[in-house]
Short mmCIF file of N, CA and C in Angstrom, two decimals:
data_model
loop_
_atom_site.label_atom_id
_atom_site.label_comp_id
_atom_site.label_asym_id
_atom_site.label_seq_id
_atom_site.Cartn_x
_atom_site.Cartn_y
_atom_site.Cartn_z
N MET Z 211 -26.55 -98.76 -22.71
CA MET Z 211 -26.81 -98.03 -23.93
C MET Z 211 -27.22 -96.60 -23.59
N VAL Z 212 -26.81 -95.66 -24.45
CA VAL Z 212 -27.04 -94.24 -24.22
C VAL Z 212 -27.71 -93.65 -25.46
N THR Z 213 -28.70 -92.78 -25.24
CA THR Z 213 -29.32 -92.03 -26.32
C THR Z 213 -28.97 -90.57 -26.14
N LEU Z 214 -28.56 -89.89 -27.21
CA LEU Z 214 -28.23 -88.48 -27.15
C LEU Z 214 -29.26 -87.67 -27.91
N LYS Z 215 -29.68 -86.56 -27.32
CA LYS Z 215 -30.62 -85.66 -27.97
C LYS Z 215 -29.87 -84.39 -28.35
N PHE Z 216 -29.92 -84.02 -29.63
CA PHE Z 216 -29.25 -82.84 -30.14
C PHE Z 216 -30.31 -81.80 -30.49
N THR Z 217 -30.16 -80.62 -29.95
CA THR Z 217 -31.05 -79.51 -30.28
C THR Z 217 -30.23 -78.40 -30.90
N PHE Z 218 -30.57 -78.03 -32.13
CA PHE Z 218 -29.88 -76.98 -32.85
C PHE Z 218 -30.72 -75.71 -32.76
N THR Z 219 -30.09 -74.62 -32.33
CA THR Z 219 -30.74 -73.32 -32.29
C THR Z 219 -29.95 -72.38 -33.18
N GLY Z 220 -30.58 -71.87 -34.23
CA GLY Z 220 -29.90 -70.99 -35.18
C GLY Z 220 -29.48 -69.68 -34.55
N ASN Z 221 -28.72 -68.90 -35.30
CA ASN Z 221 -28.17 -67.66 -34.77
C ASN Z 221 -29.08 -66.46 -35.05
N GLY Z 222 -30.37 -66.69 -35.22
CA GLY Z 222 -31.31 -65.60 -35.44
C GLY Z 222 -31.94 -65.61 -36.82
N SER Z 223 -31.23 -66.19 -37.79
CA SER Z 223 -31.82 -66.26 -39.13
C SER Z 223 -32.51 -67.61 -39.29
N LEU Z 224 -33.27 -67.75 -40.36
CA LEU Z 224 -34.00 -68.99 -40.60
C LEU Z 224 -33.17 -70.04 -41.33
N GLY Z 225 -31.93 -69.73 -41.65
CA GLY Z 225 -31.09 -70.73 -42.29
C GLY Z 225 -30.97 -70.46 -43.77
N PRO Z 226 -30.58 -71.43 -44.54
CA PRO Z 226 -30.36 -72.81 -44.10
C PRO Z 226 -29.04 -73.01 -43.36
N TYR Z 227 -29.04 -74.02 -42.49
CA TYR Z 227 -27.85 -74.43 -41.76
C TYR Z 227 -27.51 -75.84 -42.20
N ASN Z 228 -26.22 -76.13 -42.30
CA ASN Z 228 -25.79 -77.48 -42.64
C ASN Z 228 -25.19 -78.13 -41.40
N LEU Z 229 -25.73 -79.27 -41.05
CA LEU Z 229 -25.25 -80.03 -39.90
C LEU Z 229 -24.74 -81.37 -40.39
N VAL Z 230 -23.61 -81.80 -39.87
CA VAL Z 230 -23.09 -83.14 -40.18
C VAL Z 230 -22.80 -83.82 -38.86
N PHE Z 231 -23.41 -84.96 -38.65
CA PHE Z 231 -23.18 -85.76 -37.45
C PHE Z 231 -22.39 -86.98 -37.86
N ASN Z 232 -21.15 -87.10 -37.41
CA ASN Z 232 -20.34 -88.27 -37.67
C ASN Z 232 -20.42 -89.13 -36.42
N LEU Z 233 -21.19 -90.20 -36.49
CA LEU Z 233 -21.49 -91.02 -35.32
C LEU Z 233 -20.67 -92.29 -35.26
N GLY Z 234 -19.57 -92.32 -35.96
CA GLY Z 234 -18.69 -93.48 -35.90
C GLY Z 234 -19.07 -94.58 -36.85
N ASN Z 235 -20.30 -94.55 -37.37
CA ASN Z 235 -20.74 -95.59 -38.31
C ASN Z 235 -21.24 -94.94 -39.61
N GLY Z 236 -20.67 -93.81 -39.95
CA GLY Z 236 -21.08 -93.08 -41.14
C GLY Z 236 -21.70 -91.75 -40.76
N SER Z 237 -21.56 -90.78 -41.64
CA SER Z 237 -22.05 -89.43 -41.35
C SER Z 237 -23.52 -89.30 -41.72
N ILE Z 238 -24.21 -88.46 -40.98
CA ILE Z 238 -25.59 -88.11 -41.28
C ILE Z 238 -25.61 -86.61 -41.50
N ALA Z 239 -26.02 -86.19 -42.69
CA ALA Z 239 -26.06 -84.75 -43.01
C ALA Z 239 -27.50 -84.27 -42.96
N ARG Z 240 -27.69 -83.07 -42.42
CA ARG Z 240 -29.01 -82.46 -42.36
C ARG Z 240 -28.89 -81.00 -42.80
N THR Z 241 -29.83 -80.57 -43.63
CA THR Z 241 -29.96 -79.15 -43.93
C THR Z 241 -31.18 -78.67 -43.17
N VAL Z 242 -31.00 -77.67 -42.34
CA VAL Z 242 -32.05 -77.20 -41.45
C VAL Z 242 -32.50 -75.83 -41.89
N ASN Z 243 -33.78 -75.67 -42.13
CA ASN Z 243 -34.38 -74.37 -42.42
C ASN Z 243 -35.31 -74.04 -41.27
N GLY Z 244 -34.96 -73.08 -40.51
CA GLY Z 244 -35.78 -72.72 -39.36
C GLY Z 244 -34.90 -72.46 -38.16
N PRO Z 245 -35.45 -71.85 -37.15
CA PRO Z 245 -34.63 -71.46 -36.02
C PRO Z 245 -34.28 -72.59 -35.06
N VAL Z 246 -35.07 -73.67 -35.01
CA VAL Z 246 -34.81 -74.74 -34.04
C VAL Z 246 -35.00 -76.09 -34.71
N TYR Z 247 -34.10 -77.01 -34.40
CA TYR Z 247 -34.18 -78.37 -34.94
C TYR Z 247 -33.70 -79.33 -33.86
N THR Z 248 -34.43 -80.41 -33.65
CA THR Z 248 -34.06 -81.40 -32.64
C THR Z 248 -34.04 -82.79 -33.27
N GLU Z 249 -33.03 -83.56 -32.92
CA GLU Z 249 -32.95 -84.94 -33.40
C GLU Z 249 -32.32 -85.79 -32.31
N THR Z 250 -32.81 -87.02 -32.19
CA THR Z 250 -32.28 -87.95 -31.20
C THR Z 250 -31.55 -89.07 -31.91
N PHE Z 251 -30.36 -89.38 -31.44
CA PHE Z 251 -29.54 -90.44 -32.03
C PHE Z 251 -29.28 -91.50 -30.97
N GLY Z 252 -29.14 -92.72 -31.40
CA GLY Z 252 -28.78 -93.78 -30.47
C GLY Z 252 -29.70 -94.97 -30.66
N PRO Z 253 -29.56 -95.94 -29.82
CA PRO Z 253 -28.66 -95.94 -28.66
C PRO Z 253 -27.21 -96.24 -29.05
N PHE Z 254 -26.31 -95.69 -28.26
CA PHE Z 254 -24.89 -95.94 -28.40
C PHE Z 254 -24.44 -96.79 -27.23
N SER Z 255 -23.44 -97.63 -27.47
CA SER Z 255 -22.90 -98.40 -26.36
C SER Z 255 -21.98 -97.52 -25.53
N ALA Z 256 -21.93 -97.80 -24.25
CA ALA Z 256 -21.07 -97.03 -23.35
C ALA Z 256 -19.61 -97.24 -23.73
N ASN Z 257 -18.76 -96.31 -23.30
CA ASN Z 257 -17.33 -96.33 -23.57
C ASN Z 257 -17.00 -96.14 -25.04
N GLY Z 258 -17.91 -95.53 -25.79
CA GLY Z 258 -17.64 -95.22 -27.17
C GLY Z 258 -17.47 -93.72 -27.32
N SER Z 259 -17.44 -93.27 -28.55
CA SER Z 259 -17.38 -91.83 -28.78
C SER Z 259 -18.05 -91.53 -30.10
N ILE Z 260 -18.52 -90.30 -30.23
CA ILE Z 260 -19.07 -89.83 -31.49
C ILE Z 260 -18.42 -88.50 -31.81
N LYS Z 261 -18.40 -88.14 -33.09
CA LYS Z 261 -17.79 -86.89 -33.52
C LYS Z 261 -18.86 -86.09 -34.25
N ILE Z 262 -18.95 -84.81 -33.94
CA ILE Z 262 -19.94 -83.94 -34.57
C ILE Z 262 -19.18 -82.83 -35.29
N GLU Z 263 -19.55 -82.56 -36.56
CA GLU Z 263 -18.84 -81.58 -37.36
C GLU Z 263 -19.80 -80.58 -38.00
N GLN Z 264 -19.30 -79.41 -38.33
CA GLN Z 264 -19.96 -78.42 -39.18
C GLN Z 264 -21.35 -78.04 -38.69
N PHE Z 265 -21.40 -77.29 -37.63
CA PHE Z 265 -22.69 -76.83 -37.14
C PHE Z 265 -22.53 -75.48 -36.47
N GLN Z 266 -23.64 -74.86 -36.18
CA GLN Z 266 -23.63 -73.58 -35.49
C GLN Z 266 -24.55 -73.67 -34.28
N ASP Z 267 -24.07 -73.17 -33.14
CA ASP Z 267 -24.88 -73.07 -31.92
C ASP Z 267 -25.69 -74.33 -31.63
N LEU Z 268 -25.02 -75.44 -31.53
CA LEU Z 268 -25.69 -76.72 -31.28
C LEU Z 268 -25.69 -76.99 -29.79
N SER Z 269 -26.86 -77.28 -29.23
CA SER Z 269 -26.99 -77.63 -27.82
C SER Z 269 -27.05 -79.14 -27.73
N ILE Z 270 -26.14 -79.74 -26.99
CA ILE Z 270 -26.07 -81.19 -26.87
C ILE Z 270 -26.50 -81.56 -25.46
N THR Z 271 -27.53 -82.39 -25.34
CA THR Z 271 -27.99 -82.76 -24.01
C THR Z 271 -27.93 -84.27 -23.83
N SER Z 272 -27.38 -84.66 -22.73
CA SER Z 272 -27.36 -86.06 -22.30
C SER Z 272 -27.03 -86.05 -20.82
N GLY Z 273 -27.90 -85.45 -20.04
CA GLY Z 273 -27.65 -85.29 -18.63
C GLY Z 273 -26.99 -83.96 -18.33
N CYS Z 274 -26.19 -83.47 -19.26
CA CYS Z 274 -25.54 -82.17 -19.14
C CYS Z 274 -25.79 -81.44 -20.46
N GLU Z 275 -25.52 -80.15 -20.49
CA GLU Z 275 -25.71 -79.39 -21.73
C GLU Z 275 -24.42 -78.72 -22.11
N LEU Z 276 -24.13 -78.68 -23.40
CA LEU Z 276 -22.92 -78.08 -23.92
C LEU Z 276 -23.31 -77.23 -25.12
N ILE Z 277 -22.93 -75.98 -25.11
CA ILE Z 277 -23.16 -75.09 -26.26
C ILE Z 277 -21.84 -74.99 -26.99
N VAL Z 278 -21.86 -75.22 -28.29
CA VAL Z 278 -20.63 -75.26 -29.07
C VAL Z 278 -20.60 -74.13 -30.09
N ASP Z 279 -19.42 -73.81 -30.59
CA ASP Z 279 -19.23 -72.71 -31.53
C ASP Z 279 -19.42 -73.18 -32.97
N ALA Z 280 -19.59 -72.21 -33.84
CA ALA Z 280 -19.80 -72.49 -35.26
C ALA Z 280 -18.55 -73.10 -35.89
N ASP Z 281 -18.77 -73.92 -36.88
CA ASP Z 281 -17.70 -74.48 -37.72
C ASP Z 281 -16.61 -75.16 -36.90
N SER Z 282 -16.99 -75.85 -35.88
CA SER Z 282 -16.04 -76.58 -35.04
C SER Z 282 -16.32 -78.07 -35.16
N THR Z 283 -15.36 -78.85 -34.71
CA THR Z 283 -15.53 -80.29 -34.62
C THR Z 283 -15.39 -80.68 -33.17
N TYR Z 284 -16.33 -81.46 -32.67
CA TYR Z 284 -16.32 -81.89 -31.28
C TYR Z 284 -16.45 -83.40 -31.23
N GLN Z 285 -15.75 -83.97 -30.29
CA GLN Z 285 -15.91 -85.39 -30.03
C GLN Z 285 -16.54 -85.53 -28.66
N ILE Z 286 -17.57 -86.34 -28.58
CA ILE Z 286 -18.24 -86.59 -27.31
C ILE Z 286 -17.93 -88.01 -26.90
N ASP Z 287 -17.33 -88.17 -25.75
CA ASP Z 287 -17.05 -89.51 -25.22
C ASP Z 287 -18.26 -89.96 -24.41
N ILE Z 288 -18.72 -91.15 -24.68
CA ILE Z 288 -19.88 -91.70 -23.99
C ILE Z 288 -19.37 -92.57 -22.84
N LYS Z 289 -19.69 -92.18 -21.65
CA LYS Z 289 -19.22 -92.89 -20.46
C LYS Z 289 -20.28 -93.89 -20.00
N PRO Z 290 -19.87 -94.97 -19.37
CA PRO Z 290 -20.86 -95.93 -18.88
C PRO Z 290 -21.63 -95.35 -17.69
N ILE Z 291 -22.87 -95.77 -17.56
CA ILE Z 291 -23.68 -95.39 -16.41
C ILE Z 291 -23.14 -96.14 -15.20
N PRO Z 292 -22.96 -95.47 -14.06
CA PRO Z 292 -22.45 -96.19 -12.89
C PRO Z 292 -23.45 -97.24 -12.40
N LEU Z 293 -22.94 -98.29 -11.83
CA LEU Z 293 -23.78 -99.38 -11.33
C LEU Z 293 -24.24 -99.03 -9.92
N ALA Z 294 -25.56 -99.12 -9.69
CA ALA Z 294 -26.12 -98.77 -8.38
C ALA Z 294 -26.68 -100.00 -7.66
N ASN Z 295 -26.07 -101.14 -7.85
CA ASN Z 295 -26.48 -102.33 -7.11
C ASN Z 295 -25.74 -102.38 -5.78
N PHE Z 296 -26.29 -103.11 -4.81
CA PHE Z 296 -25.64 -103.21 -3.52
C PHE Z 296 -26.00 -104.52 -2.83
N THR Z 297 -25.19 -104.86 -1.83
CA THR Z 297 -25.47 -106.02 -0.99
C THR Z 297 -25.73 -105.54 0.43
N VAL Z 298 -26.39 -106.40 1.21
CA VAL Z 298 -26.70 -106.08 2.60
C VAL Z 298 -26.19 -107.19 3.50
N SER Z 299 -25.87 -106.82 4.74
CA SER Z 299 -25.40 -107.83 5.68
C SER Z 299 -26.53 -108.76 6.12
N ASP Z 300 -27.77 -108.26 6.14
CA ASP Z 300 -28.93 -109.08 6.51
C ASP Z 300 -30.18 -108.33 6.06
N ASN Z 301 -31.15 -109.07 5.51
CA ASN Z 301 -32.37 -108.39 5.07
C ASN Z 301 -33.56 -108.64 6.02
N GLN Z 302 -33.34 -109.44 7.07
CA GLN Z 302 -34.36 -109.66 8.10
C GLN Z 302 -33.68 -109.46 9.45
N VAL Z 303 -34.06 -108.38 10.14
CA VAL Z 303 -33.39 -108.03 11.40
C VAL Z 303 -34.43 -107.68 12.46
N CYS Z 304 -33.95 -107.53 13.68
CA CYS Z 304 -34.80 -107.08 14.78
C CYS Z 304 -34.62 -105.58 14.96
N GLN Z 305 -35.65 -104.99 15.54
CA GLN Z 305 -35.65 -103.56 15.84
C GLN Z 305 -34.37 -103.18 16.58
N GLY Z 306 -33.69 -102.13 16.09
CA GLY Z 306 -32.45 -101.65 16.70
C GLY Z 306 -31.20 -102.25 16.11
N ASP Z 307 -31.32 -103.32 15.33
CA ASP Z 307 -30.15 -103.94 14.71
C ASP Z 307 -29.59 -103.03 13.61
N VAL Z 308 -28.29 -103.16 13.39
CA VAL Z 308 -27.59 -102.38 12.36
C VAL Z 308 -27.39 -103.26 11.14
N VAL Z 309 -27.71 -102.70 9.96
CA VAL Z 309 -27.50 -103.39 8.69
C VAL Z 309 -26.40 -102.65 7.93
N THR Z 310 -25.46 -103.41 7.35
CA THR Z 310 -24.39 -102.83 6.55
C THR Z 310 -24.77 -102.91 5.08
N PHE Z 311 -24.68 -101.79 4.39
CA PHE Z 311 -25.00 -101.67 2.97
C PHE Z 311 -23.71 -101.39 2.21
N THR Z 312 -23.41 -102.23 1.21
CA THR Z 312 -22.17 -102.12 0.46
C THR Z 312 -22.47 -102.10 -1.03
N PRO Z 313 -22.02 -101.06 -1.76
CA PRO Z 313 -22.24 -101.04 -3.21
C PRO Z 313 -21.47 -102.16 -3.89
N SER Z 314 -22.06 -102.71 -4.95
CA SER Z 314 -21.40 -103.78 -5.70
C SER Z 314 -20.12 -103.30 -6.35
N VAL Z 315 -20.11 -102.05 -6.81
CA VAL Z 315 -18.91 -101.43 -7.39
C VAL Z 315 -18.57 -100.23 -6.52
N GLN Z 316 -17.35 -100.22 -6.00
CA GLN Z 316 -16.93 -99.14 -5.10
C GLN Z 316 -15.92 -98.26 -5.83
N ASN Z 317 -16.29 -96.99 -6.01
CA ASN Z 317 -15.44 -96.05 -6.72
C ASN Z 317 -15.27 -94.81 -5.84
N PRO Z 318 -14.06 -94.52 -5.39
CA PRO Z 318 -13.86 -93.39 -4.48
C PRO Z 318 -14.16 -92.03 -5.12
N THR Z 319 -14.24 -91.94 -6.44
CA THR Z 319 -14.55 -90.65 -7.07
C THR Z 319 -16.06 -90.47 -7.28
N SER Z 320 -16.86 -91.49 -6.98
CA SER Z 320 -18.31 -91.38 -7.13
C SER Z 320 -18.93 -90.86 -5.84
N LYS Z 321 -20.13 -90.30 -5.98
CA LYS Z 321 -20.91 -89.85 -4.82
C LYS Z 321 -22.03 -90.85 -4.60
N TYR Z 322 -22.30 -91.15 -3.33
CA TYR Z 322 -23.30 -92.13 -2.97
C TYR Z 322 -24.38 -91.47 -2.13
N PHE Z 323 -25.64 -91.79 -2.44
CA PHE Z 323 -26.77 -91.30 -1.66
C PHE Z 323 -27.67 -92.49 -1.34
N TRP Z 324 -27.80 -92.79 -0.07
CA TRP Z 324 -28.63 -93.89 0.40
C TRP Z 324 -29.94 -93.34 0.97
N ASP Z 325 -31.05 -93.95 0.60
CA ASP Z 325 -32.36 -93.67 1.20
C ASP Z 325 -32.80 -94.98 1.83
N PHE Z 326 -32.87 -95.00 3.17
CA PHE Z 326 -33.14 -96.25 3.89
C PHE Z 326 -34.63 -96.54 4.04
N GLY Z 327 -35.50 -95.66 3.58
CA GLY Z 327 -36.93 -95.92 3.59
C GLY Z 327 -37.60 -95.69 4.94
N ASP Z 328 -36.82 -95.38 5.95
CA ASP Z 328 -37.37 -95.12 7.29
C ASP Z 328 -37.19 -93.66 7.69
N GLY Z 329 -36.87 -92.81 6.71
CA GLY Z 329 -36.58 -91.41 6.99
C GLY Z 329 -35.10 -91.13 7.11
N GLY Z 330 -34.29 -92.17 7.23
CA GLY Z 330 -32.84 -92.01 7.33
C GLY Z 330 -32.19 -92.00 5.96
N ILE Z 331 -31.09 -91.24 5.85
CA ILE Z 331 -30.32 -91.18 4.61
C ILE Z 331 -28.84 -91.28 4.96
N GLY Z 332 -28.01 -91.56 3.97
CA GLY Z 332 -26.57 -91.63 4.17
C GLY Z 332 -25.83 -91.23 2.92
N PHE Z 333 -24.57 -90.80 3.09
CA PHE Z 333 -23.76 -90.31 1.98
C PHE Z 333 -22.42 -91.03 1.87
N ASN Z 334 -22.16 -92.02 2.69
CA ASN Z 334 -20.90 -92.77 2.62
C ASN Z 334 -21.01 -93.88 1.59
N MET Z 335 -19.85 -94.30 1.08
CA MET Z 335 -19.83 -95.41 0.14
C MET Z 335 -20.43 -96.66 0.80
N ILE Z 336 -19.96 -96.99 1.98
CA ILE Z 336 -20.49 -98.11 2.76
C ILE Z 336 -21.19 -97.52 3.97
N GLU Z 337 -22.43 -97.93 4.19
CA GLU Z 337 -23.23 -97.39 5.29
C GLU Z 337 -23.62 -98.49 6.26
N ASN Z 338 -23.58 -98.15 7.55
CA ASN Z 338 -24.11 -99.00 8.63
C ASN Z 338 -25.30 -98.26 9.21
N HIS Z 339 -26.49 -98.82 9.01
CA HIS Z 339 -27.71 -98.10 9.39
C HIS Z 339 -28.53 -98.93 10.38
N PRO Z 340 -28.88 -98.34 11.55
CA PRO Z 340 -29.77 -99.03 12.49
C PRO Z 340 -31.23 -98.75 12.13
N PHE Z 341 -32.06 -99.75 12.23
CA PHE Z 341 -33.50 -99.58 12.01
C PHE Z 341 -34.18 -99.60 13.37
N GLY Z 342 -34.73 -98.45 13.76
CA GLY Z 342 -35.27 -98.27 15.11
C GLY Z 342 -36.71 -98.68 15.32
N ILE Z 343 -37.44 -98.88 14.23
CA ILE Z 343 -38.85 -99.27 14.37
C ILE Z 343 -39.13 -100.47 13.48
N PRO Z 344 -40.10 -101.31 13.87
CA PRO Z 344 -40.44 -102.46 13.03
C PRO Z 344 -41.16 -102.03 11.76
N GLY Z 345 -41.03 -102.84 10.72
CA GLY Z 345 -41.72 -102.60 9.46
C GLY Z 345 -40.89 -103.09 8.29
N ASN Z 346 -41.43 -102.90 7.10
CA ASN Z 346 -40.73 -103.22 5.86
C ASN Z 346 -40.26 -101.91 5.24
N PHE Z 347 -38.97 -101.81 4.95
CA PHE Z 347 -38.38 -100.56 4.46
C PHE Z 347 -37.72 -100.79 3.11
N GLN Z 348 -38.06 -99.91 2.15
CA GLN Z 348 -37.52 -99.97 0.79
C GLN Z 348 -36.25 -99.12 0.73
N VAL Z 349 -35.11 -99.76 0.58
CA VAL Z 349 -33.82 -99.07 0.52
C VAL Z 349 -33.43 -98.86 -0.94
N ARG Z 350 -32.93 -97.66 -1.24
CA ARG Z 350 -32.45 -97.33 -2.59
C ARG Z 350 -31.08 -96.68 -2.50
N LEU Z 351 -30.29 -96.91 -3.52
CA LEU Z 351 -28.97 -96.29 -3.65
C LEU Z 351 -28.92 -95.50 -4.95
N GLN Z 352 -28.45 -94.26 -4.86
CA GLN Z 352 -28.19 -93.45 -6.05
C GLN Z 352 -26.69 -93.20 -6.12
N VAL Z 353 -26.09 -93.51 -7.28
CA VAL Z 353 -24.66 -93.32 -7.49
C VAL Z 353 -24.48 -92.29 -8.60
N THR Z 354 -23.63 -91.28 -8.34
CA THR Z 354 -23.28 -90.27 -9.34
C THR Z 354 -21.76 -90.31 -9.51
N ASP Z 355 -21.32 -90.53 -10.75
CA ASP Z 355 -19.87 -90.61 -10.98
C ASP Z 355 -19.28 -89.22 -11.23
N LYS Z 356 -17.98 -89.16 -11.45
CA LYS Z 356 -17.28 -87.88 -11.59
C LYS Z 356 -17.67 -87.13 -12.86
N PHE Z 357 -18.36 -87.79 -13.79
CA PHE Z 357 -18.81 -87.14 -15.02
C PHE Z 357 -20.24 -86.62 -14.89
N GLY Z 358 -20.89 -86.88 -13.75
CA GLY Z 358 -22.27 -86.45 -13.55
C GLY Z 358 -23.29 -87.49 -14.00
N CYS Z 359 -22.83 -88.64 -14.46
CA CYS Z 359 -23.75 -89.72 -14.83
C CYS Z 359 -24.25 -90.37 -13.55
N GLU Z 360 -25.54 -90.70 -13.52
CA GLU Z 360 -26.09 -91.28 -12.30
C GLU Z 360 -27.05 -92.40 -12.61
N SER Z 361 -27.22 -93.26 -11.62
CA SER Z 361 -28.22 -94.32 -11.70
C SER Z 361 -28.76 -94.58 -10.30
N VAL Z 362 -29.95 -95.14 -10.26
CA VAL Z 362 -30.62 -95.45 -9.01
C VAL Z 362 -30.94 -96.94 -9.00
N SER Z 363 -30.68 -97.57 -7.88
CA SER Z 363 -30.95 -99.00 -7.75
C SER Z 363 -32.44 -99.28 -7.70
N SER Z 364 -32.79 -100.50 -7.95
CA SER Z 364 -34.15 -100.95 -7.67
C SER Z 364 -34.31 -100.99 -6.16
N PRO Z 365 -35.53 -100.81 -5.65
CA PRO Z 365 -35.70 -100.86 -4.20
C PRO Z 365 -35.43 -102.26 -3.66
N PHE Z 366 -34.84 -102.30 -2.48
CA PHE Z 366 -34.55 -103.56 -1.80
C PHE Z 366 -35.22 -103.50 -0.43
N THR Z 367 -35.98 -104.54 -0.09
CA THR Z 367 -36.76 -104.53 1.15
C THR Z 367 -35.97 -105.10 2.32
N ILE Z 368 -35.94 -104.31 3.40
CA ILE Z 368 -35.39 -104.78 4.68
C ILE Z 368 -36.58 -104.98 5.61
N GLN Z 369 -36.71 -106.20 6.16
CA GLN Z 369 -37.80 -106.51 7.09
C GLN Z 369 -37.27 -106.39 8.51
N VAL Z 370 -37.89 -105.50 9.27
CA VAL Z 370 -37.48 -105.26 10.66
C VAL Z 370 -38.61 -105.75 11.56
N GLN Z 371 -38.27 -106.74 12.42
CA GLN Z 371 -39.25 -107.31 13.36
C GLN Z 371 -39.11 -106.63 14.72
N GLU Z 372 -40.19 -106.58 15.43
CA GLU Z 372 -40.15 -106.05 16.80
C GLU Z 372 -39.24 -106.94 17.63
N ARG Z 373 -38.40 -106.33 18.44
CA ARG Z 373 -37.47 -107.10 19.27
C ARG Z 373 -38.27 -107.81 20.36
N PRO Z 374 -38.08 -109.12 20.51
CA PRO Z 374 -38.82 -109.85 21.56
C PRO Z 374 -38.37 -109.40 22.96
N VAL Z 375 -39.30 -109.42 23.88
CA VAL Z 375 -39.03 -109.05 25.27
C VAL Z 375 -39.09 -110.32 26.12
N ALA Z 376 -38.02 -110.58 26.88
CA ALA Z 376 -38.00 -111.76 27.75
C ALA Z 376 -38.77 -111.45 29.03
N ARG Z 377 -39.66 -112.36 29.44
CA ARG Z 377 -40.43 -112.20 30.67
C ARG Z 377 -40.22 -113.43 31.53
N PHE Z 378 -40.02 -113.20 32.80
CA PHE Z 378 -39.79 -114.33 33.73
C PHE Z 378 -40.94 -114.43 34.69
#
């Protein structure tokens, strides 16, 4: 689900301005007196669209900002938030072992940022990361798609044990 925040900034006069928001389930009309007006609409389901009509200098924010011209009609397509879940080859390893991290959804047009919790980071879709010291490390994945939509995974704990030393 997506929520959109609309901020209207007048062209210098106090109005009135007429705004019509056609959100796919009926129009909402507002008469605005004053230089600034903000309203939040939603939530909307992903992969939908909304149409906005009859406004002046409207700033639309939903991760990005778009300034639009007077007396225009714009359609905003709502894209799904990318999935930032992942799997690991092993969540309990010995010091020096390499763990493979694989996103649940692999999209070559998305950008991936891995934080391994031990000071190491990665930018590949699939990462092989060695853990050099013992401890519990919180790994997170941030995925940004080609539209600039992003999500961050919940932390996932990797337990790294000290490597045993054989003595004879």
